CSV table of C-alpha atoms in Angstrom, one decimal:
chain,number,residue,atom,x,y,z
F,1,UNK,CA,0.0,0.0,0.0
F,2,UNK,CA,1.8,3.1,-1.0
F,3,UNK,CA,1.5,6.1,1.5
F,4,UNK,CA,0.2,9.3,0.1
F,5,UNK,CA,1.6,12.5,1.1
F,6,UNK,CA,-1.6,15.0,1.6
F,7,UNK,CA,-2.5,18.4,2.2
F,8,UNK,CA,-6.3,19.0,2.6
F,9,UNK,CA,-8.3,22.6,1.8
F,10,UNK,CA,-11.0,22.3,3.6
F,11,UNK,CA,-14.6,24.7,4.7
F,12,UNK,CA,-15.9,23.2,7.7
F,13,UNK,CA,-18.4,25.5,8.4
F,14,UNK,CA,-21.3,26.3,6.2
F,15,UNK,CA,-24.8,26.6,7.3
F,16,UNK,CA,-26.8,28.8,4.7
F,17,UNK,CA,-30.4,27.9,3.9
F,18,UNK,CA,-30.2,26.9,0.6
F,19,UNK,CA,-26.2,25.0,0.3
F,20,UNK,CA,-27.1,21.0,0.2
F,21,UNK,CA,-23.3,20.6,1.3
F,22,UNK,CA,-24.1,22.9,4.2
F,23,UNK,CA,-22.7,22.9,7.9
F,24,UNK,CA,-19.4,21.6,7.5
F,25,UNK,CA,-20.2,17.9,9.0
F,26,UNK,CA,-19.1,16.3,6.1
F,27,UNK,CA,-15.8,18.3,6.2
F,28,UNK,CA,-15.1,16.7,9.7
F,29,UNK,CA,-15.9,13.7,8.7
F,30,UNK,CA,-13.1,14.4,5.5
F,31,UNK,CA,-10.5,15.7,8.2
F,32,UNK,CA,-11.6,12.0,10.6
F,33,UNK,CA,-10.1,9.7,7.4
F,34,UNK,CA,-7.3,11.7,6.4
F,35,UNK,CA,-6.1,11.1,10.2
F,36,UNK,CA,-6.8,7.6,10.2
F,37,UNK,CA,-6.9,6.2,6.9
F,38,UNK,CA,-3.3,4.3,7.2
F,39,UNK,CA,-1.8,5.5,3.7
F,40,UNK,CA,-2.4,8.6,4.1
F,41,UNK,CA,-0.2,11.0,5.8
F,42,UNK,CA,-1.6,14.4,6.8
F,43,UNK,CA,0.6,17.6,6.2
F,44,UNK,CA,-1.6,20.3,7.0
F,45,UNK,CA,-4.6,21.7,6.7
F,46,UNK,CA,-5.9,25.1,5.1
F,47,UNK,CA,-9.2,26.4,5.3
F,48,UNK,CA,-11.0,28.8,3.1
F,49,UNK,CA,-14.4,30.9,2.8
F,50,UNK,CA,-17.8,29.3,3.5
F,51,UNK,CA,-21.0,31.5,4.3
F,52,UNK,CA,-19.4,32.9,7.6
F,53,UNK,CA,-16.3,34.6,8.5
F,54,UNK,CA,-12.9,32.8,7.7
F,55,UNK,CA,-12.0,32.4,11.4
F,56,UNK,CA,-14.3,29.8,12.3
F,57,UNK,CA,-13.5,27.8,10.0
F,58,UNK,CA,-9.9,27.6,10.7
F,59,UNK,CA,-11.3,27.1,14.6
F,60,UNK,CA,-13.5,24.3,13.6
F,61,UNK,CA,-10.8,22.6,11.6
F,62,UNK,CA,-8.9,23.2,14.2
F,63,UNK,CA,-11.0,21.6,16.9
F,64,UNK,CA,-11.8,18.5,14.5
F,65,UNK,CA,-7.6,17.6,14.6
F,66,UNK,CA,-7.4,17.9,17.9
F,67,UNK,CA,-10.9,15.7,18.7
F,68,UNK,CA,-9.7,13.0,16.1
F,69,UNK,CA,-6.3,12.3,17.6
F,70,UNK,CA,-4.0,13.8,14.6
F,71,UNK,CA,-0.2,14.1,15.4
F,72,UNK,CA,0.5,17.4,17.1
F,73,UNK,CA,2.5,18.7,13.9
F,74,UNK,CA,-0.8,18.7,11.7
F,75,UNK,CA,-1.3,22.5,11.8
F,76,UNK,CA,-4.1,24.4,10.3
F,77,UNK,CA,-3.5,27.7,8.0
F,78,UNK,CA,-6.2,30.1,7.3
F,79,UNK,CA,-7.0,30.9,3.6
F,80,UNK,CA,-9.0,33.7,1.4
F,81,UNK,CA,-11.6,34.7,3.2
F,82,UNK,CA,-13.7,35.9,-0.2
F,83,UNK,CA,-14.0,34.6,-4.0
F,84,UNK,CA,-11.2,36.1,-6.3
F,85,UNK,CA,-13.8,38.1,-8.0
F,86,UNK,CA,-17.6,37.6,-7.3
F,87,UNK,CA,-18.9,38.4,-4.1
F,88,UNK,CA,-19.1,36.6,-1.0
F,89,UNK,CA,-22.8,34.8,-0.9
F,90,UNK,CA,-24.6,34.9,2.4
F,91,UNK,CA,-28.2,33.2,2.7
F,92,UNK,CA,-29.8,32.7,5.7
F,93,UNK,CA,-28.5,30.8,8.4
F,94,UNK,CA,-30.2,28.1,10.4
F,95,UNK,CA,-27.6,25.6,11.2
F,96,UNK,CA,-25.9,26.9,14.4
F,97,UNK,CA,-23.8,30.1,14.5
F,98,UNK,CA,-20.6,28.2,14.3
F,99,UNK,CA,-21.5,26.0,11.0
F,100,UNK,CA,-20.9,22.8,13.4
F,101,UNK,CA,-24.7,22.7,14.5
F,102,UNK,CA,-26.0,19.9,16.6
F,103,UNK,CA,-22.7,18.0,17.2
F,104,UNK,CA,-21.9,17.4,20.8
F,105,UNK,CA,-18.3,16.7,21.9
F,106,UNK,CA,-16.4,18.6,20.3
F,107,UNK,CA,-14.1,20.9,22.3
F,108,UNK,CA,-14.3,24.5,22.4
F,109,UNK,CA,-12.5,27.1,20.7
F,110,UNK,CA,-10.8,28.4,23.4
F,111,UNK,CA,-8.9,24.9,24.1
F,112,UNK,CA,-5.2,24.7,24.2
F,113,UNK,CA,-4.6,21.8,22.3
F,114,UNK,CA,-7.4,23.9,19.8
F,115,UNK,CA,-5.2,26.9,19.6
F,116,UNK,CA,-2.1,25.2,19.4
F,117,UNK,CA,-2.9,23.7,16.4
F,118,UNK,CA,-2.4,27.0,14.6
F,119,UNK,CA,1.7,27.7,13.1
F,120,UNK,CA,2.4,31.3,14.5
F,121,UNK,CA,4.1,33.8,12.2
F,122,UNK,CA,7.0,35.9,12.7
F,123,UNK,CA,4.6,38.8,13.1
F,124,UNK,CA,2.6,36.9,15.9
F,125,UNK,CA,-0.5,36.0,13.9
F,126,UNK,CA,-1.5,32.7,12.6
F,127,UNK,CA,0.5,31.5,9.3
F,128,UNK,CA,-1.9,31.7,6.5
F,129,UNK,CA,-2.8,29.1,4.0
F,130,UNK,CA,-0.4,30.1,0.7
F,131,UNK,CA,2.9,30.3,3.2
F,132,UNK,CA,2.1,27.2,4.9
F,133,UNK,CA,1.5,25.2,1.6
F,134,UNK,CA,4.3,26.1,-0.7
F,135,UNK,CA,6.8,26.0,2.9
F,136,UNK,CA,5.5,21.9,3.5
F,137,UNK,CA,5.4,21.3,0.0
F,138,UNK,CA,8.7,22.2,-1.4
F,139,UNK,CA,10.0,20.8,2.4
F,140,UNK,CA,8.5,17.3,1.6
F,141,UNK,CA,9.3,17.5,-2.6
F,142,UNK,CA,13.1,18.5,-1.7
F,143,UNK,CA,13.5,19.8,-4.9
F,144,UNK,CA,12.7,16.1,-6.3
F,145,UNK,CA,14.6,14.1,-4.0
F,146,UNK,CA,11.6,13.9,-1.4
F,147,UNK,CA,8.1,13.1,-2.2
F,148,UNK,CA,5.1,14.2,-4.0
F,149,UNK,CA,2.4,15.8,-2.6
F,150,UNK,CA,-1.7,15.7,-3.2
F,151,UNK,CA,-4.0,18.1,-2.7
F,152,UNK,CA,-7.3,17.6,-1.4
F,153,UNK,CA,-10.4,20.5,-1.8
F,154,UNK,CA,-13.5,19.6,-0.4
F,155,UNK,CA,-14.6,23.8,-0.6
F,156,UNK,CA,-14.6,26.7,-3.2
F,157,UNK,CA,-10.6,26.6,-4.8
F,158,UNK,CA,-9.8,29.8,-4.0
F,159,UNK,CA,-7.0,28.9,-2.2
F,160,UNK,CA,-6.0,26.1,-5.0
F,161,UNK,CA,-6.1,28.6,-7.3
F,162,UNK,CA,-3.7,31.8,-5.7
F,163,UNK,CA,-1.0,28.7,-4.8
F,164,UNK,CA,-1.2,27.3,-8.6
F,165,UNK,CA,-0.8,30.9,-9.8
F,166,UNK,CA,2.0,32.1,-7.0
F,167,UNK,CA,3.7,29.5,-7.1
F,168,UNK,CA,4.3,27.4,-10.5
F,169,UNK,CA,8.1,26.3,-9.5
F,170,UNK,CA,6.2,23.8,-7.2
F,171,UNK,CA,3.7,22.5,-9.8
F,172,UNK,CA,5.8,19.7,-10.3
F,173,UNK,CA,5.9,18.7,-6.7
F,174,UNK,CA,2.2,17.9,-6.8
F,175,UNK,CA,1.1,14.5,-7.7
F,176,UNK,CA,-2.5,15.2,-8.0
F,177,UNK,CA,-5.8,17.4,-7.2
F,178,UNK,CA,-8.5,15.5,-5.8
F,179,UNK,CA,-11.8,18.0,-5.7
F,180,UNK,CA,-15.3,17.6,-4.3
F,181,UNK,CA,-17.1,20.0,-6.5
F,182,UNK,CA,-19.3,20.0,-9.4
F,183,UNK,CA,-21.4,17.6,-11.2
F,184,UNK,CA,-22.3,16.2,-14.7
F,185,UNK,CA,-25.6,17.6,-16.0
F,186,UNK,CA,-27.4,19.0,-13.0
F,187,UNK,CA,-26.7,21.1,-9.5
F,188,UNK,CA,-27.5,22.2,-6.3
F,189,UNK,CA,-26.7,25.8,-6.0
F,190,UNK,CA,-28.6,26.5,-8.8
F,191,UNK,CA,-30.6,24.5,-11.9
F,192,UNK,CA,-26.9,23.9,-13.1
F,193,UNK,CA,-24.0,24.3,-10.7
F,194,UNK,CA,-22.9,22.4,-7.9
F,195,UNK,CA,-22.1,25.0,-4.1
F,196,UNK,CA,-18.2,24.5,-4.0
F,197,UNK,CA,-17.6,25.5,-7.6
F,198,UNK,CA,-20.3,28.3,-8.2
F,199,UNK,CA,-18.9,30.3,-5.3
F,200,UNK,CA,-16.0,30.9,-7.1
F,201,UNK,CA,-16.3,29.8,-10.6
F,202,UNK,CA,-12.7,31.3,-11.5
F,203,UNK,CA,-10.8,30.1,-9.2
F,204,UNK,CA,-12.1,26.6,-10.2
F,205,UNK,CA,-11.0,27.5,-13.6
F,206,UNK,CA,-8.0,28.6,-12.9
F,207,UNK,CA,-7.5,25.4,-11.1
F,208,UNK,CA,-8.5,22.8,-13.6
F,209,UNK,CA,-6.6,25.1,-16.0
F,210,UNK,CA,-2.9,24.1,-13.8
F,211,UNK,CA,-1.3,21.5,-15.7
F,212,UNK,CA,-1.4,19.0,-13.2
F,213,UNK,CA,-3.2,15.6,-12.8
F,214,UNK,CA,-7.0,16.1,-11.3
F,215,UNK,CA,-9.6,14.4,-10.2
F,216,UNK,CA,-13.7,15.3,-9.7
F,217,UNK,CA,-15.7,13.8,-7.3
F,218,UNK,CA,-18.9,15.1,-8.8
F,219,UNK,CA,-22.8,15.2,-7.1
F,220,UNK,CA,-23.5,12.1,-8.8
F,221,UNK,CA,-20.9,9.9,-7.4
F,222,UNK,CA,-21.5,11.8,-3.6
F,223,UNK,CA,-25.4,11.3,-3.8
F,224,UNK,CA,-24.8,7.8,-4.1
F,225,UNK,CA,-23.2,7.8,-0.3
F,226,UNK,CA,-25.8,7.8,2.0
F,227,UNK,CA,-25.3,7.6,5.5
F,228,UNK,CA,-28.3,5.7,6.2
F,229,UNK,CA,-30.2,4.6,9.6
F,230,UNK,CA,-28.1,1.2,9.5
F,231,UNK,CA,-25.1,2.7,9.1
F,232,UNK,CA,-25.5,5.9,11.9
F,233,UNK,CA,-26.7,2.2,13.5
F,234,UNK,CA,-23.5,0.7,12.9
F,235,UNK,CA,-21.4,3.4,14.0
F,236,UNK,CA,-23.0,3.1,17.5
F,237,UNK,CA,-23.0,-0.5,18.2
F,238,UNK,CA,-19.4,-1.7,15.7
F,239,UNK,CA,-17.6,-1.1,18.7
F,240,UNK,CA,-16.2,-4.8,20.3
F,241,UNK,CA,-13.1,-6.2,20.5
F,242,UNK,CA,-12.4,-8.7,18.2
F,243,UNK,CA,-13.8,-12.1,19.3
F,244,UNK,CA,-15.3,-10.2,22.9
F,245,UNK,CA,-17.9,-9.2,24.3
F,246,UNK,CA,-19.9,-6.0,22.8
F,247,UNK,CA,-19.4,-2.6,24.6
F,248,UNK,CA,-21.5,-1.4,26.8
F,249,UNK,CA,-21.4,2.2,26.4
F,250,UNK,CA,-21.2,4.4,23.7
F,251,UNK,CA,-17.7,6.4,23.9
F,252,UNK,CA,-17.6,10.1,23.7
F,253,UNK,CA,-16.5,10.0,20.2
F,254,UNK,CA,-19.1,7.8,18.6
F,255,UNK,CA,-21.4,10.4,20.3
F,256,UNK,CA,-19.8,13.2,18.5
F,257,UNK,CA,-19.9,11.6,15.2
F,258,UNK,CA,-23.6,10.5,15.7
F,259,UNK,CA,-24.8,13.9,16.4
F,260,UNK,CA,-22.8,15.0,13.6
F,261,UNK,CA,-24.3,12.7,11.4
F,262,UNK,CA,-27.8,12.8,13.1
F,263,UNK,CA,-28.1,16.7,12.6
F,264,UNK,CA,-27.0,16.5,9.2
F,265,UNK,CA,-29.4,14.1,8.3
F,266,UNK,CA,-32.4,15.8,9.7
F,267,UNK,CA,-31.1,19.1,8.0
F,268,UNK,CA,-31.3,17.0,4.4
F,269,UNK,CA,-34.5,15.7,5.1
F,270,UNK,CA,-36.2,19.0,6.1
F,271,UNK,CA,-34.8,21.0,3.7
F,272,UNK,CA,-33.8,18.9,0.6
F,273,UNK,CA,-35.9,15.9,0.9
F,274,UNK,CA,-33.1,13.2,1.5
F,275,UNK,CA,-35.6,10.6,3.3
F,276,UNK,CA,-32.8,8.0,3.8
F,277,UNK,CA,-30.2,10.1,5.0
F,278,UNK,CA,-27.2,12.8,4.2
F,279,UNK,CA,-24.6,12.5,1.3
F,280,UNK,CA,-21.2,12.5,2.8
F,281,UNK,CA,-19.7,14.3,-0.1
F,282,UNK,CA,-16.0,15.1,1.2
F,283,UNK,CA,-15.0,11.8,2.9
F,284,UNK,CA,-15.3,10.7,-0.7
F,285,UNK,CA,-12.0,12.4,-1.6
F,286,UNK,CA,-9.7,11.1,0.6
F,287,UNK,CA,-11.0,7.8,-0.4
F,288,UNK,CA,-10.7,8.3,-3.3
F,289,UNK,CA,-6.8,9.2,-2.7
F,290,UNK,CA,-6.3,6.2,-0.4
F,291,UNK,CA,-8.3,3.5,-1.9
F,292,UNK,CA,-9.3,4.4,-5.9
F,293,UNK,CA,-10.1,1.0,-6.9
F,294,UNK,CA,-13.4,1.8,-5.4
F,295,UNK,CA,-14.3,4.5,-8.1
F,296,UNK,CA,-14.9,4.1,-12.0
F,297,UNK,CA,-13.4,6.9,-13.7
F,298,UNK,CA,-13.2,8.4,-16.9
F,299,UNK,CA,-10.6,11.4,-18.3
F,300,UNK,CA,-12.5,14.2,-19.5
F,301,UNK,CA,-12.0,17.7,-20.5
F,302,UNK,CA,-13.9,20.2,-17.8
F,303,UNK,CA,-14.5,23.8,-18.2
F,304,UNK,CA,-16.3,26.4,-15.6
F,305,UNK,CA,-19.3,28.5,-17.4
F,306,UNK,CA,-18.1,31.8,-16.3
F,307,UNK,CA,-20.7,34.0,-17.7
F,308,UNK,CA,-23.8,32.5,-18.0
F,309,UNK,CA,-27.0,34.3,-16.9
F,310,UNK,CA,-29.0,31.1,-15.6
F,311,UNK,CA,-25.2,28.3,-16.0
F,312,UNK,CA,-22.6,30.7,-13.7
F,313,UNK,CA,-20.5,28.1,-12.2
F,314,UNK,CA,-21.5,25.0,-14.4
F,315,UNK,CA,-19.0,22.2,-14.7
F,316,UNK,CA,-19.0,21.6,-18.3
F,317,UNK,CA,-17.9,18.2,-19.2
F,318,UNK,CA,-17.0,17.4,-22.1
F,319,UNK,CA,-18.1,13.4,-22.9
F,320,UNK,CA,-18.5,13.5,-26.3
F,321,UNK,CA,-15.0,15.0,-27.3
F,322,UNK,CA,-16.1,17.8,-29.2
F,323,UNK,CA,-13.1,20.0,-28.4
F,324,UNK,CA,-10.0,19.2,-29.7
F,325,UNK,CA,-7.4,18.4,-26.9
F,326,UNK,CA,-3.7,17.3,-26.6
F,327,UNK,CA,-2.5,14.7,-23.9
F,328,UNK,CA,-1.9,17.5,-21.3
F,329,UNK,CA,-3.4,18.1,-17.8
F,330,UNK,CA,-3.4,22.0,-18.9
F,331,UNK,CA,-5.7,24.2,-20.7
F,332,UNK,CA,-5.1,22.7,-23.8
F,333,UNK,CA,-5.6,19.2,-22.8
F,334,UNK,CA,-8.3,16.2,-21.3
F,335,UNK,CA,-7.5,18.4,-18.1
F,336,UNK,CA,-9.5,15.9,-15.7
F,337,UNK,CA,-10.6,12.5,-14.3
F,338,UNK,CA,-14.2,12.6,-13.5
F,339,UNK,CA,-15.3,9.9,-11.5
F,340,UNK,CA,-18.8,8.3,-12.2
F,341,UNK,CA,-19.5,5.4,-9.1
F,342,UNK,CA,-18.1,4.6,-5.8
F,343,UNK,CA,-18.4,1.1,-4.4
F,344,UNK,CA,-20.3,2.2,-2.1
F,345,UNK,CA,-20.6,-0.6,0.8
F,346,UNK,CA,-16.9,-0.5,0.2
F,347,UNK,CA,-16.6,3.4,1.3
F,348,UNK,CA,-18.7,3.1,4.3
F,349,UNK,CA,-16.4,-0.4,5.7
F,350,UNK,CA,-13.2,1.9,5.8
F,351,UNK,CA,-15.0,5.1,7.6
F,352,UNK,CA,-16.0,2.6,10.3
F,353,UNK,CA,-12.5,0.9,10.1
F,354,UNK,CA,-11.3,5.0,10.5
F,355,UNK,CA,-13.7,5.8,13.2
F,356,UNK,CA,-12.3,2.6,15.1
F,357,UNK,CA,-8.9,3.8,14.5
F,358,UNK,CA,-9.8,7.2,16.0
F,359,UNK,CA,-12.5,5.4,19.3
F,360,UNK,CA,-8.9,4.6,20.1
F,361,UNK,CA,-6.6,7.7,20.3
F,362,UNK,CA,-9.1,10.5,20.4
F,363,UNK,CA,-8.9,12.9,23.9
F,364,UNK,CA,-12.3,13.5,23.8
F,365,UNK,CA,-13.0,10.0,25.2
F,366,UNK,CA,-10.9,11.0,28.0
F,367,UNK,CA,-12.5,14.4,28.8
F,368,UNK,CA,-14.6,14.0,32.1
C-alpha cells in the first residue's frame, strides 16, 4: 500500500439555507479519514471561505484535529476569506452560528490543544494558507529528491487557485488534485452548478486550467453515499473487540460523530428531501486518494461556465470530445478525471475501520 503525502483545503463551516453541502459535517468527517486512513499521511490543513467569516473555519478545523487524535505537527493555516472576484454569498443561516450545529463533543475554541494547532508567524498571527503550503510542500518535494504531494479541496478553490498561480516552481511537486465539487448535468446551487464550484467559478478554472493531474468527485458519485439509519446504527454499536464481548457504552467519540451525522441528516431531510439520510460528499475524496479501486473513472475535458446568466459556475464536461485536446493536464488538454461510481458498501467499511482507529486515540474520550 503506497503512503500518500496530503495536504487537505477544507470549509468546515457552512450553514446557509439553501447550500445541500451545508454545515461543515461532512468536512469533519473528511479531516476523521485523512487522520486515520493508514496510507495517508496528513501535512496540513488550510481552510478557506464558506457563508461565515474565515476564522471559524480555521477554529473548527482546528478543533476537528485535535478531537480526532492527529499528530500534534498537523497544523491548520487560514486561507482567502472571499472569491477572487464575485462576491461573498450569504443566505440565511439556520444551522448553528458556528456551522458545526447539533454535534456534541467537540471541544471549544478556546482549548489549548485547539489553539495550538495554529503555526504562528513571525509577526505573531497565525500563518496563513499560501505560506504554509508552498513552505511543507517544497520541504517534503526536496527539490525532487523527497516526495510528492496531493492536494485535497473539499470547498470553493480559491486557495488552490492563488498557490497554482503564485507559485508554479512547485507545480511539479504535486502529484495530483483531488476535488469535491461540481457535477455532470445537473446542480444544487442553482438549476446547473454544484455549491463548491459556483462560489468561485474562477478560481475553479483557474485550477482545472494548472497542468497537473486532477480528479472530480462530482454530485453524482457523492449522492450515491448515504449515511443511512443502518449505518449511523453501525457506527453506534461496531464497537467490540475482536472475538469479545460488545461494549456497553457508547464512547464520547461515537457520540460526536452520531450527532454529527444525526443533525445533518435531519437538516437533508427538512430542507432537501433526503428521506434515507445525508450524502457524505468530502470523505469521498480522501477515499478516493487512499483506496481508488473503489471509483470508475473516466478522463474528461472540464470547463467552468463563467458568464452565463441562468449556468454561472456549471461544470461543463465534455463526454462527447467535441473540443479538440492534446494529452496534457493543462488548458489545452483532457484536463481531468471525473469519477462516475463509488463502491459504495466499500466506502462506508473503511470510515468505520477510521472511526475505530480514532475510538482509540481521540482525547475527547478521555475528557470528564
Amino acid at each position: 500500500m503506497v503512503e500518500r503525502y496530503v495536504w487537505l483545503d477544507v470549509d468546515p463551516v457552512r450553514h446557509e439555507y439553501r447550500c445541500p453541502k451545508s454545515l461543515g459535517h461532512d468536512d469533519a468527517l473528511a479531516i476523521l479519514l485523512a487522520v486515520h486512513e493508514p496510507n495517508v499521511k496528513l501535512l496540513g490543513v488550510s481552510t478557506t471561505h464558506g457563508n461565515a467569516p474565515g476564522h471559524l473555519t480555521a477554529i473548527n478545523a482546528a478543533r476537528c484535529l485535535y478531537a480526532f487524535g492527529a499528530p500534534s505537527n498537523v497544523h491548520v493555516y487560514p486561507g482567502a476569506s472571499k472569491p477572487l472576484i464575485l462576491p461573498t454569498r450569504h443566505d440565511p443561516e439556520i444551522h448553528g452560528p458556528d456551522g458545526l450545529g447539533g454535534v456534541e463533543g467537540l471541544p471549544d475554541a478556546s482549548h489549548p490543544q485547539v489553539q495550538a494547532r495554529f503555526s504562528i508567524a513571525d509577526s505573531g498571527a497565525p500563518m496563513r494558507a499560501i505560506e504554509g503550503m508552498s513552505s511543507i510542500i517544497r520541504d517534503t518535494w526536496k527539490n525532487g529528491t523527497g516526495r510528492q504531494v496531493t492536494i485535497i479541496s473539499t470547498g470553493p478553490m480559491t486557495n488552490i487557485a492563488l498557490f497554482v498561480s503564485v507559485h508554479p516552481d512547485l507545480l511539479e511537486a504535486i502529484d495530483e488534485l483531488v476535488f469535491m465539487g461540481g457535477a455532470v448535468g445537473t446542480g444544487n446551487r442553482s438549476a446547473a452548478a454544484e455549491y463548491n464550484i459556483i462560489v468561485d467559478p474562477h478560481a475553479a478554472q483557474i485550477s482545472l486550467n494548472a497542468p497537473i493531474r486532477k480528479v472530480m468527485i462530482p454530485l453524482n458519485v457523492t449522492h450515491t453515499a448515504i449515511a443511512t439509519a443502518a449505518f449511523r446504527s453501525q457506527l453506534i454499536t461496531s464497537q467490540s473487540l475482536p472475538n469479545g464481548p460488545p461494549a456497553l457504552k457508547v464512547s464520547k467519540l461515537r457520540h460526536l460523530l452520531s450527532t454529527l451525522i444525526g443533525f445533518f441528516a435531519d437538516a437533508y431531510k427538512s430542507t432537501f428531501g433526503f428521506n434515507d439520510g445525508p450524502p457524505v460528499h468530502d470523505a469521498l475524496t480522501i477515499a478516493y486518494v487512499s483506496h481508488p479501486e473503489l471509483f470508475k473513472s473516466t478522463r474528461y475535458r472540464v470547463d467552468v461556465e463563467l458568464s452565463g446568466t441562468f449556468t454561472l459556475g456549471e461544470t461543463v464536461v465534455d463526454i462527447w470530445n467535441y473540443r479538440s485536446c492534446d494529452d496534457s493536464w493543462g488548458s489545452q488538454g483532457k484536463n481531468c478525471i471525473v469519477t462516475q461510481e463509488v463502491d459504495v458498501p466499500g466506502f462506508f467499511e473503511m470510515l468505520l475501520d477510521c472511526v475505530a482507529s480514532c475510538d482509540k486515540l481521540s482525547p475527547v474520550n478521555s475528557t470528564q
